[in-house]
JSON list of C-alpha atoms in Angstrom, two decimals:
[
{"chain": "A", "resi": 1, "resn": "UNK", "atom": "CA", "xyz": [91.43, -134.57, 36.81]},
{"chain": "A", "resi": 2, "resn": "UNK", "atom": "CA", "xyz": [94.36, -133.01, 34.73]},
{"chain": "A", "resi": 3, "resn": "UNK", "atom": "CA", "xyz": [94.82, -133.97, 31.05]},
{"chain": "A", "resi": 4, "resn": "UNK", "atom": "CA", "xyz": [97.50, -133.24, 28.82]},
{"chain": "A", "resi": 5, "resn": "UNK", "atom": "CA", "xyz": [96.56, -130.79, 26.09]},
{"chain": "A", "resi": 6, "resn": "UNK", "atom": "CA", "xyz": [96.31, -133.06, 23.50]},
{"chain": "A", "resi": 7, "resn": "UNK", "atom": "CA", "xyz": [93.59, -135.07, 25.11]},
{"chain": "A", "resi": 8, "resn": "UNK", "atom": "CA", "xyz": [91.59, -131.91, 25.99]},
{"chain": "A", "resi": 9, "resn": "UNK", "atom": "CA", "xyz": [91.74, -131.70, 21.87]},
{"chain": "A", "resi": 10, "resn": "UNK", "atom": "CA", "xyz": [90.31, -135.16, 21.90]},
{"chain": "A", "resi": 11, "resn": "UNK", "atom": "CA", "xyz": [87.51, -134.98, 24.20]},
{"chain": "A", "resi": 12, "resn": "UNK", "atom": "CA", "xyz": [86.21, -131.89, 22.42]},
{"chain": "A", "resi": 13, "resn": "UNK", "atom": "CA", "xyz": [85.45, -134.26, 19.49]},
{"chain": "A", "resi": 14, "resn": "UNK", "atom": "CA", "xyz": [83.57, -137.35, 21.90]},
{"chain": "A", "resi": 15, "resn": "UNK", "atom": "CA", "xyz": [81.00, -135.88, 24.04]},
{"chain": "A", "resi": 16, "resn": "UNK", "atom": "CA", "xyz": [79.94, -138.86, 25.51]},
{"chain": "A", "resi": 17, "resn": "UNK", "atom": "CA", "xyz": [84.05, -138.76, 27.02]},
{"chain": "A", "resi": 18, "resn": "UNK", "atom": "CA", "xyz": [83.68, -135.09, 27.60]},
{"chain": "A", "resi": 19, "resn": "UNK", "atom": "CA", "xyz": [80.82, -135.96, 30.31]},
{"chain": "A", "resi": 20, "resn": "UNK", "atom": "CA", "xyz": [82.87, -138.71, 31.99]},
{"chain": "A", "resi": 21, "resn": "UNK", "atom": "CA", "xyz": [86.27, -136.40, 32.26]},
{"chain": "A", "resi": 22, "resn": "UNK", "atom": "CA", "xyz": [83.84, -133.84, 33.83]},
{"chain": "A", "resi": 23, "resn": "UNK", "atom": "CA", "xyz": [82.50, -135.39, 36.57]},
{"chain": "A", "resi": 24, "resn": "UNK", "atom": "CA", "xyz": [84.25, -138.87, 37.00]},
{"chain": "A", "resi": 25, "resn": "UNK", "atom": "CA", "xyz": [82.10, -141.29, 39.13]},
{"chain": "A", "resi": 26, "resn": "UNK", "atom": "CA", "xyz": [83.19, -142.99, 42.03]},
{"chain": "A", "resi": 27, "resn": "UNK", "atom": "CA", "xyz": [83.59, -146.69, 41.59]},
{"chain": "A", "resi": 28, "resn": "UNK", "atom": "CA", "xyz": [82.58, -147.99, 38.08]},
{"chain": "A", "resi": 29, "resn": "UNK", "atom": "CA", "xyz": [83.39, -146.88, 35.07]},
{"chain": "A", "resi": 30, "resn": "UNK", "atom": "CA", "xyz": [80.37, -148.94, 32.99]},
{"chain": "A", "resi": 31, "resn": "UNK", "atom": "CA", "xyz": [79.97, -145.93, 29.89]},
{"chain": "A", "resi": 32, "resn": "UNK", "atom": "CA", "xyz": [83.47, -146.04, 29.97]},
{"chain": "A", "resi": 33, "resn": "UNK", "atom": "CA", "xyz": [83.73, -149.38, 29.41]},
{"chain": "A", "resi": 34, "resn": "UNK", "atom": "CA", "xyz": [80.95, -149.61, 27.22]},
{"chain": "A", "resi": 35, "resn": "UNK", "atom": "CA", "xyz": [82.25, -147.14, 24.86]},
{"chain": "A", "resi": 36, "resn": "UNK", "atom": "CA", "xyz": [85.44, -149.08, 24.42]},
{"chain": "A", "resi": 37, "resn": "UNK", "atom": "CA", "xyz": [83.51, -152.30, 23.56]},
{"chain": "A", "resi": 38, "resn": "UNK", "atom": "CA", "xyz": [81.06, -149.98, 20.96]},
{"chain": "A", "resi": 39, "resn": "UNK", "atom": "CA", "xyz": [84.15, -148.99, 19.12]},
{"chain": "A", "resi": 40, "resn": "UNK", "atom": "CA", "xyz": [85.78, -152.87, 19.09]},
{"chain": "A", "resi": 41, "resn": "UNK", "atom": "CA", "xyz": [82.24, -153.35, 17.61]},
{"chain": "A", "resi": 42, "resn": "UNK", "atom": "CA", "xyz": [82.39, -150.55, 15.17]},
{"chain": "A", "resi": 43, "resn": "UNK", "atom": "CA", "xyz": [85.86, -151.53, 14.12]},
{"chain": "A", "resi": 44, "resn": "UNK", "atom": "CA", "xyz": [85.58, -154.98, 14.07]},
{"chain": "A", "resi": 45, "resn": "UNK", "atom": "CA", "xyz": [82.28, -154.28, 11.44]},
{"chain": "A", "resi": 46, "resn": "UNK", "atom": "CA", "xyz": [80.70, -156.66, 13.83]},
{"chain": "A", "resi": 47, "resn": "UNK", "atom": "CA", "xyz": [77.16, -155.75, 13.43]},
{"chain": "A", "resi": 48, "resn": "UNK", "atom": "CA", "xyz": [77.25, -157.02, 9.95]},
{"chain": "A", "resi": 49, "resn": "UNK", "atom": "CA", "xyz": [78.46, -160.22, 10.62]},
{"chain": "A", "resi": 50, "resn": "UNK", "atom": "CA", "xyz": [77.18, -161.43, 14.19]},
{"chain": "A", "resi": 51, "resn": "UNK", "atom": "CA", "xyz": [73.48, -162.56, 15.40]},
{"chain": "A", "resi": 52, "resn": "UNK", "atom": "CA", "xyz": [72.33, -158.66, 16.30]},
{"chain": "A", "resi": 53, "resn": "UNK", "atom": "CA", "xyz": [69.98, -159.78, 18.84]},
{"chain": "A", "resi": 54, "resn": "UNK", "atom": "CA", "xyz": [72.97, -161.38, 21.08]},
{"chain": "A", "resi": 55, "resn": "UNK", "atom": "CA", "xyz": [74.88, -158.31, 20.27]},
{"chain": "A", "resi": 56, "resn": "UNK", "atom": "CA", "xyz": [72.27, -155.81, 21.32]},
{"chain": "A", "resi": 57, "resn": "UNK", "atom": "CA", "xyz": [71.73, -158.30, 24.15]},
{"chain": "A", "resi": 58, "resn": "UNK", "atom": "CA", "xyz": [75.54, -158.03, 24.77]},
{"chain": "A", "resi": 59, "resn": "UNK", "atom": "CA", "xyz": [75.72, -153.97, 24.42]},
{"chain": "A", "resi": 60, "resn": "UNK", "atom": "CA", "xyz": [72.48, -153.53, 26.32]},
{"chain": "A", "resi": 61, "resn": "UNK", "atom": "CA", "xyz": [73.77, -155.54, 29.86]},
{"chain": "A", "resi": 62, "resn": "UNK", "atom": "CA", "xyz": [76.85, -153.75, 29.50]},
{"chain": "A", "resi": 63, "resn": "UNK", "atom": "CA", "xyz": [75.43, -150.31, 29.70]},
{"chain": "A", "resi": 64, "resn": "UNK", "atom": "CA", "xyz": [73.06, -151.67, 32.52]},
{"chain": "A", "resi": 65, "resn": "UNK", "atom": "CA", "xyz": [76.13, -152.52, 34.38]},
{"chain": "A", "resi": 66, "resn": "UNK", "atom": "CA", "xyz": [74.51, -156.53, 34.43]},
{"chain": "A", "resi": 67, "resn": "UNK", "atom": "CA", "xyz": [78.05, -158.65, 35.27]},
{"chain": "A", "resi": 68, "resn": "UNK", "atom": "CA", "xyz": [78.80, -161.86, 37.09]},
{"chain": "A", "resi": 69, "resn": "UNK", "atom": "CA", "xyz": [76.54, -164.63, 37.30]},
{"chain": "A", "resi": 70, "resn": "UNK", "atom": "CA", "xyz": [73.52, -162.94, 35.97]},
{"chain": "A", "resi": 71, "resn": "UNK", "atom": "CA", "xyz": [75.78, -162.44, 32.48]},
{"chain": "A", "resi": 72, "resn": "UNK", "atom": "CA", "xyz": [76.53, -166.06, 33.15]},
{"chain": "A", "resi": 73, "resn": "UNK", "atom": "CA", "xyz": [74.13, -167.31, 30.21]},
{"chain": "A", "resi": 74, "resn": "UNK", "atom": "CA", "xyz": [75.13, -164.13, 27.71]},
{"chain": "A", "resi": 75, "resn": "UNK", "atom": "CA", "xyz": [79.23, -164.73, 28.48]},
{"chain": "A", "resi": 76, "resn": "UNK", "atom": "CA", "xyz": [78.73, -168.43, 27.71]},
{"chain": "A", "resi": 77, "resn": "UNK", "atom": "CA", "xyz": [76.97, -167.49, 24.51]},
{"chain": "A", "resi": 78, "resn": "UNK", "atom": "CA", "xyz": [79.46, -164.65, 23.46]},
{"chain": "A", "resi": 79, "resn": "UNK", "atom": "CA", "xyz": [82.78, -167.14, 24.32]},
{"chain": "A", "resi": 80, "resn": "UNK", "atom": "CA", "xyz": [80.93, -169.56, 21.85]},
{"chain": "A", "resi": 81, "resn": "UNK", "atom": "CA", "xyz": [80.45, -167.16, 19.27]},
{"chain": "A", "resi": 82, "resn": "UNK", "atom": "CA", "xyz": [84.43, -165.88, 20.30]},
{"chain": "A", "resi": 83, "resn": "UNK", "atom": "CA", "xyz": [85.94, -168.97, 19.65]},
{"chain": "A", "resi": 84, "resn": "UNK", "atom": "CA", "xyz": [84.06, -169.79, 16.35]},
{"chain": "A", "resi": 85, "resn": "UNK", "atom": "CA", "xyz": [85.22, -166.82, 15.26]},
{"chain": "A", "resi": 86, "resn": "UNK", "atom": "CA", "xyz": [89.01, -167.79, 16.31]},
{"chain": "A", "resi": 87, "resn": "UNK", "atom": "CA", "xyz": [88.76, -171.27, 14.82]},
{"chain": "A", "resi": 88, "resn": "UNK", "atom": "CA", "xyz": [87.26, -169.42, 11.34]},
{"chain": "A", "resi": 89, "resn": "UNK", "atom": "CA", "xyz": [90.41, -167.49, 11.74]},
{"chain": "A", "resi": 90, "resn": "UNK", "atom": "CA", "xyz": [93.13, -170.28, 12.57]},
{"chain": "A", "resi": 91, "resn": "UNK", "atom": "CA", "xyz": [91.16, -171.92, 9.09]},
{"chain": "A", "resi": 92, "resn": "UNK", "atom": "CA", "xyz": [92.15, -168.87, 7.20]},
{"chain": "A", "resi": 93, "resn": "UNK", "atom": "CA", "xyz": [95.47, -167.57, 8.68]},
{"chain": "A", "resi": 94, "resn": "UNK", "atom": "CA", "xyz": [98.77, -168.28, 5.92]},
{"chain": "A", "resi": 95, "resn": "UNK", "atom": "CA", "xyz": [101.40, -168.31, 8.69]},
{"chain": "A", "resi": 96, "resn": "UNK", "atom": "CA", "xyz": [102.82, -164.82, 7.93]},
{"chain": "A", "resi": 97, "resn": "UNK", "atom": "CA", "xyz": [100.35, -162.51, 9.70]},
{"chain": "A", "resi": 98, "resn": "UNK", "atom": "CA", "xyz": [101.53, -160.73, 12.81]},
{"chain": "A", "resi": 99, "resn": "UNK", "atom": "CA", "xyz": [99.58, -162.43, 15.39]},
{"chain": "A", "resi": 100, "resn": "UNK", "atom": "CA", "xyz": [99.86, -159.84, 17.82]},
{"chain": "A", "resi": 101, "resn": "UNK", "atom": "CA", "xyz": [98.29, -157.46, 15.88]},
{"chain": "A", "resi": 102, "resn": "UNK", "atom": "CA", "xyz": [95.78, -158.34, 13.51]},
{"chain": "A", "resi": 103, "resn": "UNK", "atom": "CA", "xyz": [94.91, -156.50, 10.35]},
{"chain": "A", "resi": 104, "resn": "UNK", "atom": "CA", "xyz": [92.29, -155.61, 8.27]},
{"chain": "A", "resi": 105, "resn": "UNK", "atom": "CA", "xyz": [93.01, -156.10, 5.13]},
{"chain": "A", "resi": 106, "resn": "UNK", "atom": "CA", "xyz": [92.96, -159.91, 5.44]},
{"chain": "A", "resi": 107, "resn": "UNK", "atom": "CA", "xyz": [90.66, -162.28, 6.21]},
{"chain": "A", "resi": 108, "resn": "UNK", "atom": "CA", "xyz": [92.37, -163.60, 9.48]},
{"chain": "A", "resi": 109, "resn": "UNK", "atom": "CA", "xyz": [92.87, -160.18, 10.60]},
{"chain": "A", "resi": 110, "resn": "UNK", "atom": "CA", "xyz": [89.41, -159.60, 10.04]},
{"chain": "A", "resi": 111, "resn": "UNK", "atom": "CA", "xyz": [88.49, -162.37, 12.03]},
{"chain": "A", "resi": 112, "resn": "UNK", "atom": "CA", "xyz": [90.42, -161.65, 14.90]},
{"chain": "A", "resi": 113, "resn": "UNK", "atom": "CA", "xyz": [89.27, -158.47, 15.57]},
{"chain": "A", "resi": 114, "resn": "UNK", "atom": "CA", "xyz": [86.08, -159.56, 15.31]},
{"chain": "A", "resi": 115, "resn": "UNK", "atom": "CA", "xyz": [87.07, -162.67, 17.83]},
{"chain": "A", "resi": 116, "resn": "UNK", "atom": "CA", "xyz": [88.77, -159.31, 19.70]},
{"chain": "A", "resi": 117, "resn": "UNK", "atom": "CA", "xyz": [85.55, -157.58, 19.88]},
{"chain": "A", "resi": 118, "resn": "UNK", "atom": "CA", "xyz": [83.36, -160.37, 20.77]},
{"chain": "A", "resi": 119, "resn": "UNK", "atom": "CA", "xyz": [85.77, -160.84, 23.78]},
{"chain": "A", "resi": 120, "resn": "UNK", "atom": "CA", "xyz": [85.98, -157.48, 25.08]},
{"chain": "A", "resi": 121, "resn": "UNK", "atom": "CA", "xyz": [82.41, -157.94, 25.60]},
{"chain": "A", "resi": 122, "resn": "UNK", "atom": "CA", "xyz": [82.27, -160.82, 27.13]},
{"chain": "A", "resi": 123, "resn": "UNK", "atom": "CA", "xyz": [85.08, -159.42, 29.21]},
{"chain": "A", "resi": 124, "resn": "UNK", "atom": "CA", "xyz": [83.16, -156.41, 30.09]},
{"chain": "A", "resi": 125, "resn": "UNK", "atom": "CA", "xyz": [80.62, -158.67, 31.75]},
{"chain": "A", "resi": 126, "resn": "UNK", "atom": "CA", "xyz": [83.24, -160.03, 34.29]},
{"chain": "A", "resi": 127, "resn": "UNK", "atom": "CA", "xyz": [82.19, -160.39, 37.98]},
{"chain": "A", "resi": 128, "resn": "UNK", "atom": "CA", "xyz": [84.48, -157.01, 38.64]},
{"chain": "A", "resi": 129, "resn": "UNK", "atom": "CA", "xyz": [83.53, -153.76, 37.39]},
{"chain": "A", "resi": 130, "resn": "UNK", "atom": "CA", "xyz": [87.62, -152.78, 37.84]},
{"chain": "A", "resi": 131, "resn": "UNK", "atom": "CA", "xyz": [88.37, -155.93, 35.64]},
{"chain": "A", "resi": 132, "resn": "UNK", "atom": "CA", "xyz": [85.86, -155.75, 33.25]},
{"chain": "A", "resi": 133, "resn": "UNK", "atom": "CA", "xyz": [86.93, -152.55, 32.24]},
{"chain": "A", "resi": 134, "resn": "UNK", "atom": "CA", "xyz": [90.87, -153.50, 32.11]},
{"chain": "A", "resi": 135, "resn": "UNK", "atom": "CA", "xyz": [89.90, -156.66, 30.66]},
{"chain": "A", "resi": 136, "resn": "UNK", "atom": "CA", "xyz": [87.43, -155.27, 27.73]},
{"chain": "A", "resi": 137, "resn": "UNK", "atom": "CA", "xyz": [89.98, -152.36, 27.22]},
{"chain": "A", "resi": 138, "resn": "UNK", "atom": "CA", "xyz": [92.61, -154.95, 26.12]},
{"chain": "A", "resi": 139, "resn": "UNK", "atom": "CA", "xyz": [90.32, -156.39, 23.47]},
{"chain": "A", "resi": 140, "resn": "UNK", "atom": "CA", "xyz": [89.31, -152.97, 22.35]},
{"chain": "A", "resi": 141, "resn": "UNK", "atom": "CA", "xyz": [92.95, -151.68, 22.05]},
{"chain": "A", "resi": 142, "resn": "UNK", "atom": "CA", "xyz": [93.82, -154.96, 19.74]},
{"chain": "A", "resi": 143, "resn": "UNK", "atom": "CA", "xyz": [90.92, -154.14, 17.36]},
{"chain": "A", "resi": 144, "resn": "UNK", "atom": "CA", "xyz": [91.77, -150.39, 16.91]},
{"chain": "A", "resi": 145, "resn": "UNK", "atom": "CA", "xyz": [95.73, -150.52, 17.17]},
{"chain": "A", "resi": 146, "resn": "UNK", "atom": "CA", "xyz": [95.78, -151.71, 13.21]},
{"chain": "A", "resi": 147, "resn": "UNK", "atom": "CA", "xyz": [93.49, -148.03, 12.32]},
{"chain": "A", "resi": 148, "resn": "UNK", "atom": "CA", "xyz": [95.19, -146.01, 14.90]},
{"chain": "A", "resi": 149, "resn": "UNK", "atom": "CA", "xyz": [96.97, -143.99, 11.88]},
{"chain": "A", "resi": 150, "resn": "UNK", "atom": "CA", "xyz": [93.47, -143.36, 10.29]},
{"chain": "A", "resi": 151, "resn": "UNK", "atom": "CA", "xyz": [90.73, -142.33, 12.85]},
{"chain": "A", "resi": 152, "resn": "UNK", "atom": "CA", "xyz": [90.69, -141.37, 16.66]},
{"chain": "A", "resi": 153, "resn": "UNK", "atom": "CA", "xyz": [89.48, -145.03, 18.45]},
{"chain": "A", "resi": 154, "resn": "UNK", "atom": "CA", "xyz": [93.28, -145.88, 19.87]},
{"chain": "A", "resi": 155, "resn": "UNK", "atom": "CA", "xyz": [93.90, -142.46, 21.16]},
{"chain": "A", "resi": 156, "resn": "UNK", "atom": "CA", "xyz": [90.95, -142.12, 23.02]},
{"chain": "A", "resi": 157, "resn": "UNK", "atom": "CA", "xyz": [91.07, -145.88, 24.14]},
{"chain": "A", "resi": 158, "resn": "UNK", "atom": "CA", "xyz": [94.22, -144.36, 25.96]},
{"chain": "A", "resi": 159, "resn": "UNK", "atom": "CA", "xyz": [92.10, -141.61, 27.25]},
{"chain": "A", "resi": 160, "resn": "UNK", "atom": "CA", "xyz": [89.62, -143.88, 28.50]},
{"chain": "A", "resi": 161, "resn": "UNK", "atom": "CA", "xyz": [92.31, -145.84, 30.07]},
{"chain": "A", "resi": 162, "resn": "UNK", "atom": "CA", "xyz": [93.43, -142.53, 32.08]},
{"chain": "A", "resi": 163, "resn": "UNK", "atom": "CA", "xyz": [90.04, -141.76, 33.28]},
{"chain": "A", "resi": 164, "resn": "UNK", "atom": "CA", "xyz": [89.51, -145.19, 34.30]},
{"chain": "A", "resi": 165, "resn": "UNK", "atom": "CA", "xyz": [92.39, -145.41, 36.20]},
{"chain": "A", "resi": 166, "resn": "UNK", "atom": "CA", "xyz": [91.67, -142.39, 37.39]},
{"chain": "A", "resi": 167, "resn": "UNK", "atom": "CA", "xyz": [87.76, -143.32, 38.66]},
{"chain": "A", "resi": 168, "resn": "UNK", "atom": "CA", "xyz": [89.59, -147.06, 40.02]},
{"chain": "A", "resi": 169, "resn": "UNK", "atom": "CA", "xyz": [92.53, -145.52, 41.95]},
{"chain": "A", "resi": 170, "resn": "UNK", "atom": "CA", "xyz": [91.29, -141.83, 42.70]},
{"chain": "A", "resi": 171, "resn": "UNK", "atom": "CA", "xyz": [94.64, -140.84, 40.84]},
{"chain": "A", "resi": 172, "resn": "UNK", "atom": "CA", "xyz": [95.62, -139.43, 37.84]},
{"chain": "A", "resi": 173, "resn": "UNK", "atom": "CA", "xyz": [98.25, -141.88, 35.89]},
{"chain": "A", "resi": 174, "resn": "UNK", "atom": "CA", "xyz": [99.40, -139.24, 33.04]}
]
């Protein structure tokens, strides 16, 4: 797989990336995907404010690669908690907050990437490996666009991206 220079300078910093460009696997991409949804969750500060036992739940099936119906039960649980966590946020947004990207320094940005992050996981637990990854990717890249200036999560979503499309289509897209 080629990679521009200035994502060979990112991977040196995220071995867990490293080992994916290195020997892409055929088919699925589930660390891939699961390392986007850990950093929503980091981001969001979601293990502070969530049930941790659904959330380990949530991060444990999605490292096992569990999707489909037997996530069936954990989705349904994780779009409940989702769209709490969007009504909390409708109940606290002042009509002047950028609603496509949500930021952190108020409460309804706060909320909605936590709603953000709570989706890409229940995303990641879609029927299709190829969609689960797109799917939880888009979630991920909403909770780490508003700290893309301050720490490495957005550019190495977009690296993630690459190497995704690259394990889906068996081409590189940079």
């Amino acid at each position: 797989m080629n990679l521009r220079p200035d994502m060979r300078v990112l991977i040196s910093r995220h071995p867990r990336v490293a080992a994916i460009a290195a020997a892409p696997p055929i088919g699925e991409f589930d660390e891939g995907t699961l390392i986007a949804v850990e950093m929503s969750v980091r981001a969001a500060g979601l293990r502070e404010s969530v049930d941790s036992a659904l959330l380990e739940e949530a991060l444990a099936a999605v490292a096992a690669g569990s999707r489909g119906e037997l996530a069936r039960p954990l989705r349904d649980a994780l779009d409940n908690l989702a769209e709490s966590l969007a009504h909390q946020a409708a109940q606290a947004m002042h009509g002047y907050e950028n609603i496509d990207h949500p930021e952190p320094d108020t409460e309804w940005g706060r909320l909605m990437m936590k709603h953000h992050a709570v989706k890409a996981l229940v995303e990641a637990l879609a029927e299709d490996a190829h969609e689960a990854f797109v799917l939880a990717l888009r979630h991920a890249s909403t909770v780490a666009a508003s700290t893309r200036k301050q720490n490495d999560d957005y550019r190495l979503l977009r690296l993630i991206e690459a190497l995704g499309f690259y394990v889906f289509n068996g081409y590189n897209s940079i």
